[in-house]
Short mmCIF file of N, CA and C in Angstrom, two decimals:
data_model
loop_
_atom_site.label_atom_id
_atom_site.label_comp_id
_atom_site.label_asym_id
_atom_site.label_seq_id
_atom_site.Cartn_x
_atom_site.Cartn_y
_atom_site.Cartn_z
N MET A 1 82.42 200.94 -20.42
CA MET A 1 82.35 200.33 -19.12
C MET A 1 82.05 198.85 -19.29
N ALA A 2 82.88 197.98 -18.75
CA ALA A 2 82.69 196.56 -18.92
C ALA A 2 81.69 196.04 -17.90
N GLN A 3 80.87 195.10 -18.37
CA GLN A 3 79.80 194.51 -17.49
C GLN A 3 80.44 193.38 -16.74
N GLU A 4 80.02 193.32 -15.43
CA GLU A 4 80.51 192.19 -14.63
C GLU A 4 79.71 190.96 -14.92
N LYS A 5 80.38 189.81 -14.96
CA LYS A 5 79.72 188.56 -15.21
C LYS A 5 79.04 188.16 -13.88
N LYS A 6 77.68 187.92 -13.91
CA LYS A 6 76.98 187.52 -12.72
C LYS A 6 77.20 186.09 -12.51
N SER A 7 77.42 185.73 -11.23
CA SER A 7 77.67 184.35 -10.90
C SER A 7 76.36 183.82 -10.26
N SER A 8 76.02 182.59 -10.54
CA SER A 8 74.83 181.97 -9.90
C SER A 8 75.20 181.42 -8.51
N GLY A 9 76.42 181.61 -8.12
CA GLY A 9 76.82 181.08 -6.76
C GLY A 9 78.20 180.59 -6.81
N PRO A 10 78.73 180.16 -5.64
CA PRO A 10 80.04 179.61 -5.64
C PRO A 10 80.22 178.44 -6.54
N GLU A 11 81.41 178.09 -6.76
CA GLU A 11 81.68 176.91 -7.59
C GLU A 11 81.05 175.66 -6.99
N GLU A 12 80.67 174.75 -7.82
CA GLU A 12 79.99 173.49 -7.30
C GLU A 12 81.05 172.52 -6.81
N ILE A 13 80.62 171.62 -5.99
CA ILE A 13 81.45 170.52 -5.47
C ILE A 13 80.85 169.26 -6.03
N SER A 14 81.65 168.43 -6.61
CA SER A 14 81.04 167.16 -7.19
C SER A 14 81.96 166.06 -7.03
N TRP A 15 81.34 164.82 -6.87
CA TRP A 15 82.11 163.59 -6.75
C TRP A 15 81.17 162.45 -7.12
N LYS A 16 81.75 161.29 -7.39
CA LYS A 16 80.93 160.08 -7.76
C LYS A 16 80.94 159.10 -6.53
N ILE A 17 79.82 158.45 -6.39
CA ILE A 17 79.66 157.47 -5.33
C ILE A 17 78.89 156.29 -5.84
N ASP A 18 78.90 155.16 -5.08
CA ASP A 18 78.07 154.07 -5.49
C ASP A 18 76.65 154.34 -5.07
N GLU A 19 75.72 153.82 -5.85
CA GLU A 19 74.27 154.10 -5.61
C GLU A 19 73.83 153.60 -4.27
N TYR A 20 74.41 152.56 -3.82
CA TYR A 20 74.11 152.00 -2.44
C TYR A 20 75.42 151.31 -1.92
N THR A 21 75.44 151.13 -0.63
CA THR A 21 76.56 150.44 -0.09
C THR A 21 76.33 148.92 -0.20
N LYS A 22 77.32 148.21 -0.77
CA LYS A 22 77.22 146.81 -0.93
C LYS A 22 78.19 146.13 0.06
N TYR A 23 77.59 145.43 1.04
CA TYR A 23 78.38 144.77 2.02
C TYR A 23 78.76 143.36 1.61
N PRO A 24 80.01 142.93 1.91
CA PRO A 24 80.40 141.55 1.50
C PRO A 24 79.56 140.53 2.35
N ARG A 25 79.06 139.51 1.68
CA ARG A 25 78.29 138.46 2.36
C ARG A 25 78.92 137.12 2.03
N ASP A 26 79.27 136.29 3.00
CA ASP A 26 79.73 134.96 2.76
C ASP A 26 78.64 133.94 2.95
N LYS A 27 79.08 132.67 2.71
CA LYS A 27 78.11 131.54 2.81
C LYS A 27 77.44 131.48 4.21
N LYS A 28 78.17 131.76 5.24
CA LYS A 28 77.61 131.77 6.62
C LYS A 28 76.43 132.78 6.75
N TRP A 29 76.64 133.98 6.15
CA TRP A 29 75.66 134.96 6.24
C TRP A 29 74.34 134.46 5.55
N TYR A 30 74.47 133.85 4.37
CA TYR A 30 73.27 133.39 3.67
C TYR A 30 72.60 132.23 4.45
N ILE A 31 73.39 131.39 5.08
CA ILE A 31 72.76 130.37 5.86
C ILE A 31 71.94 130.83 7.03
N ILE A 32 72.53 131.79 7.79
CA ILE A 32 71.88 132.43 8.90
C ILE A 32 70.66 133.20 8.47
N ALA A 33 70.82 133.99 7.40
CA ALA A 33 69.67 134.76 6.90
C ALA A 33 68.55 133.84 6.42
N SER A 34 68.84 132.71 5.76
CA SER A 34 67.87 131.75 5.33
C SER A 34 67.11 131.18 6.51
N ILE A 35 67.87 130.78 7.57
CA ILE A 35 67.17 130.17 8.71
C ILE A 35 66.22 131.20 9.40
N ILE A 36 66.73 132.41 9.45
CA ILE A 36 65.85 133.51 10.02
C ILE A 36 64.57 133.71 9.10
N ALA A 37 64.81 133.78 7.86
CA ALA A 37 63.66 134.02 6.90
C ALA A 37 62.67 132.83 7.02
N ILE A 38 63.17 131.64 6.97
CA ILE A 38 62.25 130.48 7.06
C ILE A 38 61.48 130.46 8.38
N GLY A 39 62.27 130.77 9.42
CA GLY A 39 61.59 130.93 10.77
C GLY A 39 60.44 131.93 10.80
N LEU A 40 60.71 133.09 10.21
CA LEU A 40 59.71 134.13 10.15
C LEU A 40 58.55 133.72 9.32
N ILE A 41 58.80 133.07 8.13
CA ILE A 41 57.67 132.63 7.27
C ILE A 41 56.80 131.59 8.00
N ILE A 42 57.49 130.62 8.71
CA ILE A 42 56.70 129.60 9.51
C ILE A 42 55.88 130.32 10.53
N TYR A 43 56.43 131.26 11.21
CA TYR A 43 55.74 132.03 12.35
C TYR A 43 54.54 132.72 11.63
N ALA A 44 54.75 133.35 10.54
CA ALA A 44 53.72 134.15 9.89
C ALA A 44 52.55 133.19 9.44
N ILE A 45 52.91 132.01 8.96
CA ILE A 45 51.85 131.04 8.55
C ILE A 45 51.05 130.57 9.73
N ILE A 46 51.79 130.20 10.77
CA ILE A 46 51.11 129.71 12.01
C ILE A 46 50.20 130.85 12.55
N ASP A 47 50.62 132.07 12.55
CA ASP A 47 49.89 133.19 12.95
C ASP A 47 48.75 133.64 11.94
N LYS A 48 48.80 132.97 10.83
CA LYS A 48 47.89 133.37 9.72
C LYS A 48 48.04 134.73 9.22
N ASN A 49 49.22 135.21 9.24
CA ASN A 49 49.64 136.55 8.80
C ASN A 49 50.33 136.33 7.45
N TYR A 50 49.57 136.02 6.37
CA TYR A 50 50.11 135.71 5.11
C TYR A 50 50.76 136.91 4.44
N PHE A 51 50.29 138.10 4.69
CA PHE A 51 50.90 139.28 4.12
C PHE A 51 52.37 139.44 4.61
N PHE A 52 52.59 139.17 5.92
CA PHE A 52 53.91 139.25 6.48
C PHE A 52 54.85 138.20 5.83
N ALA A 53 54.27 136.98 5.63
CA ALA A 53 55.04 135.92 4.97
C ALA A 53 55.46 136.35 3.49
N LEU A 54 54.47 137.00 2.84
CA LEU A 54 54.78 137.48 1.50
C LEU A 54 55.93 138.54 1.52
N ILE A 55 55.83 139.45 2.49
CA ILE A 55 56.82 140.49 2.63
C ILE A 55 58.27 139.84 2.86
N ILE A 56 58.34 138.83 3.69
CA ILE A 56 59.63 138.16 3.94
C ILE A 56 60.11 137.48 2.64
N ILE A 57 59.23 136.85 1.94
CA ILE A 57 59.64 136.17 0.74
C ILE A 57 60.14 137.18 -0.32
N LEU A 58 59.40 138.28 -0.49
CA LEU A 58 59.77 139.34 -1.43
C LEU A 58 61.10 139.94 -0.99
N SER A 59 61.26 140.27 0.24
CA SER A 59 62.49 140.92 0.76
C SER A 59 63.74 140.03 0.51
N SER A 60 63.53 138.71 0.76
CA SER A 60 64.60 137.73 0.56
C SER A 60 64.99 137.70 -0.98
N GLY A 61 63.99 137.64 -1.80
CA GLY A 61 64.24 137.70 -3.25
C GLY A 61 64.99 138.93 -3.71
N LEU A 62 64.51 140.09 -3.15
CA LEU A 62 65.23 141.36 -3.48
C LEU A 62 66.71 141.40 -3.03
N ILE A 63 66.99 140.88 -1.89
CA ILE A 63 68.34 140.77 -1.35
C ILE A 63 69.25 139.89 -2.26
N ILE A 64 68.67 138.79 -2.66
CA ILE A 64 69.40 137.89 -3.59
C ILE A 64 69.58 138.52 -4.96
N PHE A 65 68.55 139.11 -5.46
CA PHE A 65 68.63 139.77 -6.77
C PHE A 65 69.67 140.89 -6.78
N PHE A 66 69.62 141.80 -5.78
CA PHE A 66 70.50 142.98 -5.78
C PHE A 66 71.94 142.54 -5.43
N ASN A 67 72.11 141.38 -4.77
CA ASN A 67 73.54 140.99 -4.42
C ASN A 67 74.26 140.63 -5.72
N ASN A 68 73.60 140.22 -6.79
CA ASN A 68 74.27 139.91 -7.97
C ASN A 68 74.50 141.11 -8.85
N GLU A 69 73.90 142.19 -8.57
CA GLU A 69 74.07 143.45 -9.35
C GLU A 69 75.06 144.39 -8.72
N PRO A 70 76.09 144.85 -9.42
CA PRO A 70 77.03 145.74 -8.77
C PRO A 70 76.31 147.18 -8.74
N PRO A 71 76.54 147.93 -7.64
CA PRO A 71 75.86 149.22 -7.57
C PRO A 71 76.38 150.23 -8.69
N LYS A 72 75.43 150.97 -9.20
CA LYS A 72 75.80 151.90 -10.23
C LYS A 72 76.55 153.16 -9.65
N LYS A 73 77.35 153.80 -10.43
CA LYS A 73 78.02 154.97 -9.96
C LYS A 73 77.10 156.19 -10.30
N ILE A 74 76.89 157.00 -9.27
CA ILE A 74 76.12 158.23 -9.52
C ILE A 74 76.89 159.42 -9.11
N THR A 75 76.57 160.62 -9.63
CA THR A 75 77.31 161.77 -9.32
C THR A 75 76.58 162.59 -8.28
N VAL A 76 77.27 163.08 -7.26
CA VAL A 76 76.77 163.99 -6.25
C VAL A 76 77.28 165.36 -6.61
N THR A 77 76.43 166.35 -6.69
CA THR A 77 76.82 167.71 -6.94
C THR A 77 76.14 168.64 -6.02
N LEU A 78 76.96 169.34 -5.26
CA LEU A 78 76.47 170.41 -4.36
C LEU A 78 76.44 171.71 -5.15
N LYS A 79 75.26 172.29 -5.29
CA LYS A 79 75.12 173.54 -6.06
C LYS A 79 74.61 174.65 -5.09
N TYR A 80 74.59 175.81 -5.65
CA TYR A 80 74.17 177.01 -4.83
C TYR A 80 72.67 176.90 -4.41
N ASP A 81 71.85 176.08 -5.13
CA ASP A 81 70.41 176.04 -4.91
C ASP A 81 69.96 174.67 -4.40
N GLY A 82 70.88 173.73 -4.27
CA GLY A 82 70.50 172.39 -3.82
C GLY A 82 71.51 171.28 -4.07
N ILE A 83 71.06 170.06 -3.91
CA ILE A 83 71.91 168.89 -4.09
C ILE A 83 71.40 168.07 -5.24
N GLU A 84 72.27 167.76 -6.13
CA GLU A 84 71.87 166.89 -7.22
C GLU A 84 72.50 165.59 -6.99
N LEU A 85 71.69 164.52 -6.89
CA LEU A 85 72.12 163.11 -6.55
C LEU A 85 71.68 162.25 -7.73
N GLY A 86 72.51 162.01 -8.64
CA GLY A 86 72.18 161.25 -9.81
C GLY A 86 71.18 162.15 -10.60
N SER A 87 70.01 161.57 -10.86
CA SER A 87 68.95 162.29 -11.57
C SER A 87 67.97 163.01 -10.70
N ARG A 88 68.20 162.89 -9.39
CA ARG A 88 67.26 163.60 -8.45
C ARG A 88 67.91 164.91 -7.99
N PHE A 89 67.03 165.89 -7.70
CA PHE A 89 67.47 167.19 -7.26
C PHE A 89 66.70 167.59 -6.01
N TYR A 90 67.44 167.94 -4.94
CA TYR A 90 66.85 168.34 -3.66
C TYR A 90 67.23 169.80 -3.43
N GLU A 91 66.12 170.64 -3.41
CA GLU A 91 66.37 172.05 -3.20
C GLU A 91 66.60 172.40 -1.74
N PHE A 92 67.48 173.28 -1.47
CA PHE A 92 67.78 173.69 -0.13
C PHE A 92 66.64 174.06 0.75
N TYR A 93 65.64 174.73 0.11
CA TYR A 93 64.52 175.17 0.93
C TYR A 93 63.76 174.04 1.50
N SER A 94 63.93 172.79 0.93
CA SER A 94 63.18 171.64 1.49
C SER A 94 63.98 170.90 2.58
N ILE A 95 65.21 171.38 2.86
CA ILE A 95 66.11 170.72 3.69
C ILE A 95 66.12 171.49 5.05
N GLN A 96 66.00 170.78 6.16
CA GLN A 96 65.99 171.42 7.47
C GLN A 96 67.47 171.77 7.88
N ASN A 97 68.31 170.63 7.80
CA ASN A 97 69.72 170.87 8.20
C ASN A 97 70.56 169.77 7.62
N PHE A 98 71.85 169.81 7.86
CA PHE A 98 72.79 168.75 7.44
C PHE A 98 73.72 168.57 8.62
N TYR A 99 74.44 167.36 8.55
CA TYR A 99 75.52 167.06 9.47
C TYR A 99 76.47 166.08 8.83
N ILE A 100 77.66 166.14 9.30
CA ILE A 100 78.70 165.24 8.77
C ILE A 100 79.26 164.38 9.90
N ILE A 101 79.31 163.12 9.65
CA ILE A 101 79.99 162.17 10.59
C ILE A 101 81.24 161.71 9.83
N TYR A 102 82.36 162.09 10.38
CA TYR A 102 83.66 161.77 9.68
C TYR A 102 84.61 161.14 10.65
N ARG A 103 84.83 159.81 10.54
CA ARG A 103 85.72 158.98 11.38
C ARG A 103 86.46 158.06 10.45
N PRO A 104 87.46 158.54 9.83
CA PRO A 104 88.22 157.69 8.88
C PRO A 104 88.72 156.38 9.41
N LYS A 105 89.17 156.33 10.73
CA LYS A 105 89.68 155.13 11.31
C LYS A 105 88.57 154.09 11.43
N GLU A 106 87.35 154.55 11.53
CA GLU A 106 86.14 153.57 11.65
C GLU A 106 85.51 153.38 10.25
N ASN A 107 86.11 153.98 9.21
CA ASN A 107 85.53 153.95 7.82
C ASN A 107 84.20 154.59 7.78
N ILE A 108 84.00 155.72 8.46
CA ILE A 108 82.68 156.38 8.46
C ILE A 108 83.02 157.78 7.87
N ARG A 109 82.46 158.08 6.71
CA ARG A 109 82.61 159.36 6.02
C ARG A 109 81.39 159.64 5.34
N ARG A 110 80.37 160.26 6.09
CA ARG A 110 79.05 160.37 5.55
C ARG A 110 78.50 161.78 5.82
N LEU A 111 77.73 162.16 4.82
CA LEU A 111 77.01 163.49 4.89
C LEU A 111 75.55 163.18 4.94
N TYR A 112 74.83 163.83 5.88
CA TYR A 112 73.44 163.59 6.10
C TYR A 112 72.65 164.86 5.92
N PHE A 113 71.47 164.68 5.34
CA PHE A 113 70.51 165.79 5.26
C PHE A 113 69.19 165.39 5.82
N GLU A 114 68.60 166.28 6.58
CA GLU A 114 67.33 166.00 7.22
C GLU A 114 66.33 167.02 6.59
N PHE A 115 65.23 166.52 6.14
CA PHE A 115 64.30 167.33 5.41
C PHE A 115 63.23 167.93 6.39
N LYS A 116 62.61 169.00 5.95
CA LYS A 116 61.61 169.67 6.74
C LYS A 116 60.33 168.83 6.79
N SER A 117 60.04 168.14 5.70
CA SER A 117 58.92 167.24 5.65
C SER A 117 59.13 165.92 6.49
N ALA A 118 58.26 165.61 7.33
CA ALA A 118 58.37 164.39 8.13
C ALA A 118 58.25 163.16 7.29
N ILE A 119 57.63 163.29 6.08
CA ILE A 119 57.42 162.20 5.28
C ILE A 119 58.74 161.67 4.59
N ARG A 120 59.59 162.65 4.30
CA ARG A 120 60.81 162.31 3.62
C ARG A 120 61.87 161.71 4.60
N GLN A 121 62.53 160.66 4.12
CA GLN A 121 63.58 160.02 4.88
C GLN A 121 64.85 160.94 4.91
N ARG A 122 65.69 160.65 5.85
CA ARG A 122 66.93 161.31 5.85
C ARG A 122 67.80 160.86 4.67
N LEU A 123 68.53 161.75 4.13
CA LEU A 123 69.42 161.51 3.02
C LEU A 123 70.85 161.33 3.42
N SER A 124 71.40 160.13 3.07
CA SER A 124 72.72 159.81 3.55
C SER A 124 73.66 159.67 2.30
N ILE A 125 74.74 160.41 2.25
CA ILE A 125 75.64 160.41 1.11
C ILE A 125 77.10 160.10 1.57
N ASP A 126 77.69 159.19 0.93
CA ASP A 126 79.04 158.88 1.18
C ASP A 126 79.98 160.07 0.71
N LEU A 127 80.89 160.45 1.61
CA LEU A 127 81.81 161.51 1.25
C LEU A 127 82.97 161.04 0.45
N ASP A 128 83.16 159.77 0.42
CA ASP A 128 84.32 159.10 -0.35
C ASP A 128 85.64 159.86 0.06
N LYS A 129 86.27 160.49 -0.88
CA LYS A 129 87.53 161.14 -0.56
C LYS A 129 87.43 162.69 -0.51
N GLN A 130 86.21 163.15 -0.41
CA GLN A 130 85.93 164.56 -0.34
C GLN A 130 86.43 165.08 1.05
N ASP A 131 86.93 166.33 0.94
CA ASP A 131 87.42 167.06 2.22
C ASP A 131 86.15 167.45 2.98
N PRO A 132 85.91 166.89 4.17
CA PRO A 132 84.65 167.25 4.90
C PRO A 132 84.59 168.72 5.34
N VAL A 133 85.73 169.32 5.55
CA VAL A 133 85.73 170.75 5.93
C VAL A 133 85.28 171.61 4.75
N LYS A 134 85.74 171.28 3.57
CA LYS A 134 85.32 172.03 2.33
C LYS A 134 83.83 171.83 2.15
N VAL A 135 83.35 170.63 2.21
CA VAL A 135 81.89 170.33 2.04
C VAL A 135 81.08 171.06 3.09
N ARG A 136 81.54 171.06 4.32
CA ARG A 136 80.84 171.69 5.41
C ARG A 136 80.81 173.15 5.23
N ASN A 137 81.89 173.83 4.90
CA ASN A 137 81.93 175.27 4.68
C ASN A 137 81.07 175.66 3.54
N TYR A 138 80.97 174.85 2.46
CA TYR A 138 80.10 175.13 1.30
C TYR A 138 78.67 175.11 1.75
N LEU A 139 78.29 174.00 2.42
CA LEU A 139 76.86 173.87 2.73
C LEU A 139 76.42 174.86 3.79
N ARG A 140 77.27 175.31 4.71
CA ARG A 140 76.86 176.26 5.75
C ARG A 140 76.47 177.62 5.14
N GLN A 141 76.75 177.89 3.95
CA GLN A 141 76.34 179.12 3.29
C GLN A 141 74.85 179.10 3.00
N TYR A 142 74.26 177.85 2.86
CA TYR A 142 72.95 177.77 2.38
C TYR A 142 71.99 177.13 3.35
N ILE A 143 72.46 176.24 4.22
CA ILE A 143 71.55 175.54 5.18
C ILE A 143 72.17 175.42 6.55
N ASP A 144 71.40 175.26 7.57
CA ASP A 144 72.00 175.05 8.93
C ASP A 144 72.63 173.71 9.12
N GLU A 145 73.60 173.72 10.01
CA GLU A 145 74.36 172.49 10.41
C GLU A 145 73.83 172.15 11.77
N ASP A 146 73.56 170.78 11.94
CA ASP A 146 73.17 170.26 13.18
C ASP A 146 74.46 169.80 13.91
N LEU A 147 74.92 170.55 14.85
CA LEU A 147 76.22 170.26 15.56
C LEU A 147 76.04 169.19 16.65
N ASP A 148 74.78 168.91 16.95
CA ASP A 148 74.49 167.93 18.11
C ASP A 148 74.70 166.53 17.67
N LYS A 149 74.64 166.24 16.39
CA LYS A 149 74.78 164.83 15.87
C LYS A 149 76.21 164.47 15.86
N GLU A 150 76.58 163.39 16.57
CA GLU A 150 77.97 162.97 16.64
C GLU A 150 78.17 161.54 16.22
N HIS A 151 77.02 160.83 16.13
CA HIS A 151 77.11 159.43 15.75
C HIS A 151 76.26 159.14 14.47
N GLU A 152 76.59 158.09 13.71
CA GLU A 152 75.77 157.75 12.61
C GLU A 152 74.44 157.17 13.13
N PRO A 153 73.38 157.36 12.37
CA PRO A 153 72.02 156.89 12.80
C PRO A 153 72.06 155.43 13.11
N LEU A 154 71.21 154.99 14.01
CA LEU A 154 71.13 153.59 14.42
C LEU A 154 70.83 152.66 13.23
N SER A 155 69.88 153.09 12.42
CA SER A 155 69.58 152.30 11.18
C SER A 155 70.78 151.98 10.32
N GLU A 156 71.71 152.90 10.17
CA GLU A 156 72.87 152.66 9.39
C GLU A 156 73.86 151.76 10.08
N GLY A 157 73.98 151.92 11.41
CA GLY A 157 74.80 151.07 12.20
C GLY A 157 74.34 149.57 12.12
N LEU A 158 73.06 149.40 12.23
CA LEU A 158 72.47 148.06 12.18
C LEU A 158 72.59 147.49 10.75
N ALA A 159 72.49 148.34 9.73
CA ALA A 159 72.72 147.87 8.38
C ALA A 159 74.07 147.34 8.18
N LYS A 160 75.08 147.94 8.78
CA LYS A 160 76.46 147.51 8.66
C LYS A 160 76.57 146.10 9.39
N ILE A 161 76.06 146.08 10.61
CA ILE A 161 76.18 144.80 11.40
C ILE A 161 75.57 143.65 10.64
N PHE A 162 74.37 143.86 10.10
CA PHE A 162 73.64 142.79 9.48
C PHE A 162 73.97 142.74 7.99
N ARG A 163 74.83 143.59 7.49
CA ARG A 163 75.23 143.61 6.13
C ARG A 163 74.08 143.66 5.13
N LEU A 164 73.21 144.61 5.43
CA LEU A 164 72.04 144.82 4.51
C LEU A 164 72.17 145.90 3.62
#
């Protein structure tokens, strides 16, 4: 009698994405951002809030530093027990739900995970060229889908507008 091969779950879904979204920034963007940063630093100094001034200076430096670095490619793998995102692994039991916002005409193709822990931020993953129906059907086997979410989060919309 032949033994059946035990499967650890359905086949995995995997794709590569950029580590972060890099928005194009022109000279005008840098001029406006510099004026705002200088204004905030002056306000912080007048208000004697030196910690805020330091945060503005460090944030500006990080934006300039990361603008010169191209984002690394990382692999996203949906597994039967969780999501592997580069070297990080998120187990399904720590995830409350997921939702997909897919509007190709608006260039919005994102997969979101919300965690049970209030401390953890929402996880946002670019779907790239993945079939959203295939991803959705795969994930629904393991975690709940939030069907009430129809728009991308405000923070991501603002990041696009301000190219951050």
